[in-house]
Amino acid sequence: MNFTTKIPIAKSQQPITYASKIISLGSCFAENMGAKLAYFKFQNSTNPFGIIFNPVAIEKLINRAVHKIEFTDKDIFFHNEHWHCYEVHSELSNTSSELLLENLNKLLHHFRSELTEATHIILTYGTSWVYHLKTTKEVVANCHKVPQNQFDKEILSVEVIQKSIQNTINLIQKVNPNCNFIFTVSPVRHIKDGFIENQRSKAHLITAIHSSVSQLPSSNYFPSYEIMMDELRDYRFYAEDMLHPNQTAIDYIWIQFFENYISENEFATMQQVCDIQKALHHKPFNPLSESHQKFLANLKEKIAQLQVKLPFVSF
């Protein structure tokens, strides 16, 4: 694909390698990038508490992890035959309150361990719009289909977002002072808030992030939103809902990411991994044929050779 508009991207001063330990947090686009990192077998953890869209909700979870504040009965509630927690995604909800708390605290301790070991943390913010629970005034990560009259909606100011980002950085640096940060804004438009409201929301995020990044040498801004809006400004790059990037767009943005944030020394290994992944998905015409058995033996040998270099890799 050739484009007249190319977004300039500053290369990372601390590029990602296969020795790196990466945490991807945030919106559904974080899941897309996390899936790419996982496909190429980087050491990556993505959204242990599920998809979270706003910076304040992400900060709250990081604060819990850093200060070892376990979830208790007061942090969960029963609705529509399930127990939920306003701080996490509904995919973690459970019919048992005991199992929900057990799982949440297990994830919390593991998340803290990951935070202390991470070399890179990728934060993908989706929206500045948040919902406050009326009874506590707390910002929630997920409304869990609780009636909307139980919440107040507001847009976070640039100042509040900037403060939240700085709090997030400070918290992580308490347990991991050498961590590198990559910030980005999700290219998914939140049209349910309104077209103008979505633009305001993204603008607040972008302004706050740039202000924070300019003060932190170990951080970068990756322009995924700008790439989608200005390089891929055509509906052929959108999914059927006309809001989410389609696979072509995700692949294109991923290429811009790895070319600028992953060490060139790892490109050959990434190609090895890609070749193995494609081979594993190969569907033989005759699985019992001699040629296919040789193919499988060769593939097994390639995997074994890669695992000598990268023992943590499994297929």
mmCIF file of C-alpha atoms in Angstrom:
data_model
loop_
_atom_site.group_PDB
_atom_site.id
_atom_site.type_symbol
_atom_site.label_atom_id
_atom_site.label_comp_id
_atom_site.label_asym_id
_atom_site.label_seq_id
_atom_site.Cartn_x
_atom_site.Cartn_y
_atom_site.Cartn_z
ATOM 1 C CA MET A 1 0.000 0.000 0.000
ATOM 2 C CA ASN A 2 1.331 3.428 -0.942
ATOM 3 C CA PHE A 3 0.094 6.530 0.833
ATOM 4 C CA THR A 4 0.633 10.208 0.166
ATOM 5 C CA THR A 5 0.422 10.855 3.910
ATOM 6 C CA LYS A 6 2.929 9.139 6.200
ATOM 7 C CA ILE A 7 2.826 9.723 9.937
ATOM 8 C CA PRO A 8 6.334 10.298 11.335
ATOM 9 C CA ILE A 9 7.138 7.857 14.138
ATOM 10 C CA ALA A 10 10.005 8.323 16.582
ATOM 11 C CA LYS A 11 11.932 5.086 17.024
ATOM 12 C CA SER A 12 12.166 3.697 20.542
ATOM 13 C CA GLN A 13 15.421 4.334 22.390
ATOM 14 C CA GLN A 14 14.931 0.969 24.131
ATOM 15 C CA PRO A 15 13.608 -1.359 21.404
ATOM 16 C CA ILE A 16 11.745 -4.532 22.240
ATOM 17 C CA THR A 17 13.667 -7.814 21.946
ATOM 18 C CA TYR A 18 12.823 -11.427 22.670
ATOM 19 C CA ALA A 19 14.404 -10.917 26.094
ATOM 20 C CA SER A 20 11.883 -8.138 26.816
ATOM 21 C CA LYS A 21 8.866 -8.666 29.049
ATOM 22 C CA ILE A 22 5.893 -6.668 27.810
ATOM 23 C CA ILE A 23 2.542 -5.771 29.361
ATOM 24 C CA SER A 24 -0.210 -4.460 27.067
ATOM 25 C CA LEU A 25 -3.047 -2.669 28.861
ATOM 26 C CA GLY A 26 -6.132 -0.786 27.755
ATOM 27 C CA SER A 27 -8.778 -0.804 25.055
ATOM 28 C CA CYS A 28 -9.697 -3.507 22.555
ATOM 29 C CA PHE A 29 -6.915 -2.257 20.268
ATOM 30 C CA ALA A 30 -4.460 -3.325 23.009
ATOM 31 C CA GLU A 31 -5.857 -6.808 22.454
ATOM 32 C CA ASN A 32 -5.061 -6.549 18.730
ATOM 33 C CA MET A 33 -1.436 -5.540 19.351
ATOM 34 C CA GLY A 34 -1.117 -8.070 22.175
ATOM 35 C CA ALA A 35 -2.309 -10.800 19.815
ATOM 36 C CA LYS A 36 0.388 -9.814 17.310
ATOM 37 C CA LEU A 37 3.096 -9.935 19.980
ATOM 38 C CA ALA A 38 1.783 -13.326 21.097
ATOM 39 C CA TYR A 39 1.732 -14.636 17.506
ATOM 40 C CA PHE A 40 5.417 -13.801 17.144
ATOM 41 C CA LYS A 41 6.075 -15.380 20.566
ATOM 42 C CA PHE A 42 7.265 -12.322 22.460
ATOM 43 C CA GLN A 43 6.942 -12.475 26.232
ATOM 44 C CA ASN A 44 3.743 -10.470 26.450
ATOM 45 C CA SER A 45 0.828 -10.262 28.870
ATOM 46 C CA THR A 46 -2.363 -8.546 27.700
ATOM 47 C CA ASN A 47 -5.132 -7.085 29.873
ATOM 48 C CA PRO A 48 -5.180 -9.512 32.815
ATOM 49 C CA PHE A 49 -8.379 -7.803 34.055
ATOM 50 C CA GLY A 50 -9.961 -7.593 30.617
ATOM 51 C CA ILE A 51 -10.444 -4.651 28.276
ATOM 52 C CA ILE A 52 -10.424 -1.289 30.068
ATOM 53 C CA PHE A 53 -10.957 1.951 28.178
ATOM 54 C CA ASN A 54 -10.218 4.920 30.419
ATOM 55 C CA PRO A 55 -6.954 5.984 32.103
ATOM 56 C CA VAL A 56 -8.410 6.402 35.609
ATOM 57 C CA ALA A 57 -9.682 2.808 35.702
ATOM 58 C CA ILE A 58 -6.265 1.522 34.582
ATOM 59 C CA GLU A 59 -4.560 3.641 37.240
ATOM 60 C CA LYS A 60 -6.838 2.189 39.949
ATOM 61 C CA LEU A 61 -5.868 -1.387 39.086
ATOM 62 C CA ILE A 62 -2.172 -0.545 39.001
ATOM 63 C CA ASN A 63 -2.532 1.163 42.375
ATOM 64 C CA ARG A 64 -4.137 -2.012 43.775
ATOM 65 C CA ALA A 65 -1.352 -4.172 42.417
ATOM 66 C CA VAL A 66 1.520 -1.966 43.569
ATOM 67 C CA HIS A 67 0.112 -1.508 47.080
ATOM 68 C CA LYS A 68 -1.190 -5.095 47.320
ATOM 69 C CA ILE A 69 -4.770 -4.008 48.017
ATOM 70 C CA GLU A 70 -6.749 -7.221 47.656
ATOM 71 C CA PHE A 71 -10.342 -7.328 46.459
ATOM 72 C CA THR A 72 -12.892 -7.944 49.211
ATOM 73 C CA ASP A 73 -16.650 -8.402 49.530
ATOM 74 C CA LYS A 74 -17.187 -4.635 49.402
ATOM 75 C CA ASP A 75 -15.665 -4.541 45.897
ATOM 76 C CA ILE A 76 -18.186 -6.890 44.295
ATOM 77 C CA PHE A 77 -21.949 -6.885 43.745
ATOM 78 C CA PHE A 78 -24.689 -9.205 42.483
ATOM 79 C CA HIS A 79 -26.615 -8.370 39.299
ATOM 80 C CA ASN A 80 -28.365 -10.481 36.652
ATOM 81 C CA GLU A 81 -27.470 -13.750 38.412
ATOM 82 C CA HIS A 82 -23.730 -13.001 38.441
ATOM 83 C CA TRP A 83 -21.219 -11.410 40.781
ATOM 84 C CA HIS A 84 -19.342 -8.495 39.247
ATOM 85 C CA CYS A 85 -16.635 -5.986 40.068
ATOM 86 C CA TYR A 86 -16.832 -2.435 38.734
ATOM 87 C CA GLU A 87 -13.044 -2.304 38.370
ATOM 88 C CA VAL A 88 -12.729 -5.134 35.840
ATOM 89 C CA HIS A 89 -14.294 -6.423 32.634
ATOM 90 C CA SER A 90 -17.453 -8.534 32.705
ATOM 91 C CA GLU A 91 -15.563 -11.521 31.256
ATOM 92 C CA LEU A 92 -14.296 -12.094 34.814
ATOM 93 C CA SER A 93 -17.767 -12.075 36.384
ATOM 94 C CA ASN A 94 -18.827 -15.271 38.115
ATOM 95 C CA THR A 95 -21.907 -16.954 39.569
ATOM 96 C CA SER A 96 -19.901 -17.509 42.783
ATOM 97 C CA SER A 97 -18.699 -14.551 44.860
ATOM 98 C CA GLU A 98 -15.986 -16.711 46.433
ATOM 99 C CA LEU A 99 -14.607 -17.817 43.081
ATOM 100 C CA LEU A 100 -14.746 -14.273 41.724
ATOM 101 C CA LEU A 101 -12.715 -12.890 44.642
ATOM 102 C CA GLU A 102 -10.282 -15.780 44.522
ATOM 103 C CA ASN A 103 -9.690 -15.279 40.817
ATOM 104 C CA LEU A 104 -9.395 -11.483 41.095
ATOM 105 C CA ASN A 105 -6.802 -11.679 43.862
ATOM 106 C CA LYS A 106 -4.847 -14.382 42.077
ATOM 107 C CA LEU A 107 -4.738 -12.158 38.999
ATOM 108 C CA LEU A 108 -3.796 -9.161 41.155
ATOM 109 C CA HIS A 109 -0.741 -10.858 42.677
ATOM 110 C CA HIS A 110 0.373 -12.175 39.306
ATOM 111 C CA PHE A 111 -0.109 -8.725 37.780
ATOM 112 C CA ARG A 112 2.079 -7.162 40.469
ATOM 113 C CA SER A 113 4.812 -9.676 39.724
ATOM 114 C CA GLU A 114 4.566 -8.844 36.018
ATOM 115 C CA LEU A 115 4.779 -5.120 36.759
ATOM 116 C CA THR A 116 8.012 -5.580 38.695
ATOM 117 C CA GLU A 117 9.601 -7.585 35.855
ATOM 118 C CA ALA A 118 8.304 -5.720 32.804
ATOM 119 C CA THR A 119 10.765 -4.015 30.476
ATOM 120 C CA HIS A 120 8.001 -2.340 28.430
ATOM 121 C CA ILE A 121 4.427 -1.364 29.242
ATOM 122 C CA ILE A 122 2.115 -0.434 26.372
ATOM 123 C CA LEU A 123 -0.855 1.688 27.479
ATOM 124 C CA THR A 124 -3.682 2.071 24.958
ATOM 125 C CA TYR A 125 -6.319 4.569 26.060
ATOM 126 C CA GLY A 126 -9.730 4.422 24.398
ATOM 127 C CA THR A 127 -11.838 7.239 25.796
ATOM 128 C CA SER A 128 -11.959 10.253 28.096
ATOM 129 C CA TRP A 129 -15.636 9.613 28.839
ATOM 130 C CA VAL A 130 -16.217 7.889 32.168
ATOM 131 C CA TYR A 131 -19.098 6.744 34.338
ATOM 132 C CA HIS A 132 -19.240 7.521 38.061
ATOM 133 C CA LEU A 133 -21.281 5.239 40.303
ATOM 134 C CA LYS A 134 -23.707 7.614 42.026
ATOM 135 C CA THR A 135 -23.497 5.918 45.407
ATOM 136 C CA THR A 136 -19.696 6.125 45.692
ATOM 137 C CA LYS A 137 -18.701 8.736 43.061
ATOM 138 C CA GLU A 138 -16.013 6.258 41.913
ATOM 139 C CA VAL A 139 -15.080 5.920 38.231
ATOM 140 C CA VAL A 140 -15.969 2.439 36.975
ATOM 141 C CA ALA A 141 -14.190 0.378 34.338
ATOM 142 C CA ASN A 142 -17.360 -1.447 33.299
ATOM 143 C CA CYS A 143 -21.048 -0.825 34.010
ATOM 144 C CA HIS A 144 -21.972 -4.550 33.748
ATOM 145 C CA LYS A 145 -25.383 -3.658 32.252
ATOM 146 C CA VAL A 146 -26.485 -2.000 35.474
ATOM 147 C CA PRO A 147 -29.209 0.598 34.612
ATOM 148 C CA GLN A 148 -27.707 3.873 33.394
ATOM 149 C CA ASN A 149 -29.617 5.881 35.997
ATOM 150 C CA GLN A 150 -27.185 4.497 38.571
ATOM 151 C CA PHE A 151 -24.310 6.437 36.974
ATOM 152 C CA ASP A 152 -23.245 9.964 36.158
ATOM 153 C CA LYS A 153 -21.343 10.426 32.904
ATOM 154 C CA GLU A 154 -18.605 13.006 32.357
ATOM 155 C CA ILE A 155 -15.616 13.692 30.159
ATOM 156 C CA LEU A 156 -12.280 13.799 31.956
ATOM 157 C CA SER A 157 -10.396 17.050 31.541
ATOM 158 C CA VAL A 158 -6.897 17.093 30.055
ATOM 159 C CA GLU A 159 -5.547 17.993 33.501
ATOM 160 C CA VAL A 160 -7.238 15.033 35.201
ATOM 161 C CA ILE A 161 -6.013 12.614 32.513
ATOM 162 C CA GLN A 162 -2.495 13.994 32.708
ATOM 163 C CA LYS A 163 -2.512 13.588 36.494
ATOM 164 C CA SER A 164 -3.786 10.014 36.132
ATOM 165 C CA ILE A 165 -1.060 9.169 33.610
ATOM 166 C CA GLN A 166 1.588 10.646 35.903
ATOM 167 C CA ASN A 167 0.181 8.673 38.858
ATOM 168 C CA THR A 168 0.317 5.502 36.749
ATOM 169 C CA ILE A 169 3.947 6.132 35.808
ATOM 170 C CA ASN A 170 4.916 6.941 39.403
ATOM 171 C CA LEU A 171 3.213 3.826 40.748
ATOM 172 C CA ILE A 172 4.962 1.528 38.295
ATOM 173 C CA GLN A 173 8.324 3.189 38.845
ATOM 174 C CA LYS A 174 7.994 2.484 42.585
ATOM 175 C CA VAL A 175 8.346 -1.227 41.871
ATOM 176 C CA ASN A 176 10.131 -1.028 38.515
ATOM 177 C CA PRO A 177 12.190 2.154 38.021
ATOM 178 C CA ASN A 178 13.727 0.999 34.720
ATOM 179 C CA CYS A 179 10.506 0.235 32.850
ATOM 180 C CA ASN A 180 9.867 1.802 29.418
ATOM 181 C CA PHE A 181 6.439 3.158 28.484
ATOM 182 C CA ILE A 182 4.700 3.229 25.105
ATOM 183 C CA PHE A 183 1.482 5.261 25.004
ATOM 184 C CA THR A 184 -1.079 5.197 22.241
ATOM 185 C CA VAL A 185 -4.699 6.148 21.629
ATOM 186 C CA SER A 186 -7.053 3.515 20.275
ATOM 187 C CA PRO A 187 -8.097 4.076 16.640
ATOM 188 C CA VAL A 188 -11.557 2.728 17.464
ATOM 189 C CA ARG A 189 -14.093 5.567 17.490
ATOM 190 C CA HIS A 190 -16.600 5.538 20.363
ATOM 191 C CA ILE A 191 -19.538 6.749 18.305
ATOM 192 C CA LYS A 192 -22.025 5.778 21.025
ATOM 193 C CA ASP A 193 -20.815 8.948 22.777
ATOM 194 C CA GLY A 194 -21.481 10.983 19.624
ATOM 195 C CA PHE A 195 -19.251 12.045 16.720
ATOM 196 C CA ILE A 196 -18.232 15.390 18.213
ATOM 197 C CA GLU A 197 -17.949 13.887 21.678
ATOM 198 C CA ASN A 198 -15.644 11.161 20.362
ATOM 199 C CA GLN A 199 -13.331 13.753 18.824
ATOM 200 C CA ARG A 200 -13.263 15.723 22.087
ATOM 201 C CA SER A 201 -12.481 12.522 23.958
ATOM 202 C CA LYS A 202 -9.583 11.539 21.701
ATOM 203 C CA ALA A 203 -8.238 15.107 21.733
ATOM 204 C CA HIS A 204 -8.140 15.142 25.543
ATOM 205 C CA LEU A 205 -6.262 11.828 25.589
ATOM 206 C CA ILE A 206 -3.743 12.879 22.938
ATOM 207 C CA THR A 207 -3.034 16.232 24.589
ATOM 208 C CA ALA A 208 -2.553 14.674 28.030
ATOM 209 C CA ILE A 209 -0.324 11.880 26.726
ATOM 210 C CA HIS A 210 1.949 14.246 24.791
ATOM 211 C CA SER A 211 2.351 16.435 27.849
ATOM 212 C CA SER A 212 3.350 13.400 29.937
ATOM 213 C CA VAL A 213 5.629 11.829 27.326
ATOM 214 C CA SER A 214 7.555 15.064 26.857
ATOM 215 C CA GLN A 215 8.606 14.900 30.508
ATOM 216 C CA LEU A 216 9.617 11.229 30.561
ATOM 217 C CA PRO A 217 12.682 10.117 28.535
ATOM 218 C CA SER A 218 11.766 6.433 28.896
ATOM 219 C CA SER A 219 8.433 6.864 27.098
ATOM 220 C CA ASN A 220 7.202 7.039 23.506
ATOM 221 C CA TYR A 221 3.986 7.927 21.740
ATOM 222 C CA PHE A 222 2.877 5.537 19.015
ATOM 223 C CA PRO A 223 0.333 7.218 16.687
ATOM 224 C CA SER A 224 -2.081 4.360 16.044
ATOM 225 C CA TYR A 225 -5.076 6.733 16.073
ATOM 226 C CA GLU A 226 -3.403 9.123 13.655
ATOM 227 C CA ILE A 227 -2.359 6.292 11.316
ATOM 228 C CA MET A 228 -5.974 5.110 11.157
ATOM 229 C CA MET A 229 -7.423 8.593 10.661
ATOM 230 C CA ASP A 230 -4.848 10.003 8.230
ATOM 231 C CA GLU A 231 -3.082 7.129 6.461
ATOM 232 C CA LEU A 232 -5.978 4.668 6.356
ATOM 233 C CA ARG A 233 -8.727 7.233 5.835
ATOM 234 C CA ASP A 234 -10.951 4.971 3.785
ATOM 235 C CA TYR A 235 -13.810 2.693 4.815
ATOM 236 C CA ARG A 236 -12.160 -0.284 3.078
ATOM 237 C CA PHE A 237 -9.921 -0.405 6.174
ATOM 238 C CA TYR A 238 -12.855 -0.763 8.577
ATOM 239 C CA ALA A 239 -14.782 -3.782 9.811
ATOM 240 C CA GLU A 240 -18.487 -4.169 9.031
ATOM 241 C CA ASP A 241 -19.464 -1.889 11.927
ATOM 242 C CA MET A 242 -17.499 0.924 10.230
ATOM 243 C CA LEU A 243 -15.846 1.685 13.575
ATOM 244 C CA HIS A 244 -13.225 -0.984 14.246
ATOM 245 C CA PRO A 245 -10.116 -1.425 12.073
ATOM 246 C CA ASN A 246 -10.338 -4.532 9.903
ATOM 247 C CA GLN A 247 -7.536 -7.076 9.667
ATOM 248 C CA THR A 248 -5.812 -5.190 6.840
ATOM 249 C CA ALA A 249 -5.675 -2.052 8.974
ATOM 250 C CA ILE A 250 -4.506 -3.960 12.070
ATOM 251 C CA ASP A 251 -1.740 -5.597 10.036
ATOM 252 C CA TYR A 252 -0.674 -2.244 8.592
ATOM 253 C CA ILE A 253 -0.543 -0.532 12.005
ATOM 254 C CA TRP A 254 1.340 -3.530 13.415
ATOM 255 C CA ILE A 255 3.996 -3.183 10.697
ATOM 256 C CA GLN A 256 4.473 0.474 11.670
ATOM 257 C CA PHE A 257 4.789 -0.606 15.284
ATOM 258 C CA PHE A 258 7.334 -3.382 14.891
ATOM 259 C CA GLU A 259 9.470 -1.451 12.401
ATOM 260 C CA ASN A 260 9.902 1.332 14.965
ATOM 261 C CA TYR A 261 9.668 -0.380 18.352
ATOM 262 C CA ILE A 262 11.154 -3.842 17.879
ATOM 263 C CA SER A 263 14.898 -4.308 17.458
ATOM 264 C CA GLU A 264 15.938 -5.022 13.865
ATOM 265 C CA ASN A 265 18.149 -7.792 15.282
ATOM 266 C CA GLU A 266 14.939 -9.743 16.010
ATOM 267 C CA PHE A 267 13.415 -9.517 12.526
ATOM 268 C CA ALA A 268 15.031 -12.776 11.367
ATOM 269 C CA THR A 269 13.731 -14.618 14.438
ATOM 270 C CA MET A 270 10.275 -13.148 13.870
ATOM 271 C CA GLN A 271 10.373 -14.562 10.341
ATOM 272 C CA GLN A 272 11.336 -17.983 11.742
ATOM 273 C CA VAL A 273 8.387 -17.856 14.118
ATOM 274 C CA CYS A 274 6.061 -16.741 11.326
ATOM 275 C CA ASP A 275 7.197 -19.616 9.090
ATOM 276 C CA ILE A 276 6.530 -22.104 11.894
ATOM 277 C CA GLN A 277 3.100 -20.597 12.616
ATOM 278 C CA LYS A 278 2.120 -20.871 8.944
ATOM 279 C CA ALA A 279 3.374 -24.444 8.790
ATOM 280 C CA LEU A 280 1.368 -25.378 11.881
ATOM 281 C CA HIS A 281 -1.797 -24.122 10.178
ATOM 282 C CA HIS A 282 -1.054 -26.000 6.973
ATOM 283 C CA LYS A 283 -3.802 -28.487 6.077
ATOM 284 C CA PRO A 284 -2.375 -31.503 4.236
ATOM 285 C CA PHE A 285 -4.206 -33.214 1.394
ATOM 286 C CA ASN A 286 -3.065 -36.595 2.756
ATOM 287 C CA PRO A 287 -1.972 -36.524 6.435
ATOM 288 C CA LEU A 288 -0.566 -40.065 6.215
ATOM 289 C CA SER A 289 1.604 -39.508 3.167
ATOM 290 C CA GLU A 290 5.374 -39.858 3.370
ATOM 291 C CA SER A 291 5.878 -36.290 2.190
ATOM 292 C CA HIS A 292 3.683 -34.940 4.971
ATOM 293 C CA GLN A 293 5.517 -37.011 7.596
ATOM 294 C CA LYS A 294 8.789 -35.502 6.368
ATOM 295 C CA PHE A 295 7.164 -32.075 6.546
ATOM 296 C CA LEU A 296 6.161 -32.714 10.174
ATOM 297 C CA ALA A 297 9.633 -33.982 11.098
ATOM 298 C CA ASN A 298 11.208 -30.916 9.541
ATOM 299 C CA LEU A 299 8.775 -28.649 11.358
ATOM 300 C CA LYS A 300 9.514 -30.379 14.668
ATOM 301 C CA GLU A 301 13.226 -29.810 14.103
ATOM 302 C CA LYS A 302 12.673 -26.107 13.354
ATOM 303 C CA ILE A 303 10.693 -25.708 16.575
ATOM 304 C CA ALA A 304 13.385 -27.515 18.581
ATOM 305 C CA GLN A 305 16.109 -25.271 17.134
ATOM 306 C CA LEU A 306 14.116 -22.143 17.962
ATOM 307 C CA GLN A 307 13.485 -23.360 21.512
ATOM 308 C CA VAL A 308 17.223 -23.757 22.087
ATOM 309 C CA LYS A 309 17.547 -20.020 21.430
ATOM 310 C CA LEU A 310 14.227 -19.074 23.088
ATOM 311 C CA PRO A 311 13.388 -21.676 25.781
ATOM 312 C CA PHE A 312 10.176 -19.873 26.820
ATOM 313 C CA VAL A 313 8.593 -20.348 23.380
ATOM 314 C CA SER A 314 5.925 -22.986 22.911
ATOM 315 C CA PHE A 315 3.580 -23.705 20.022
#
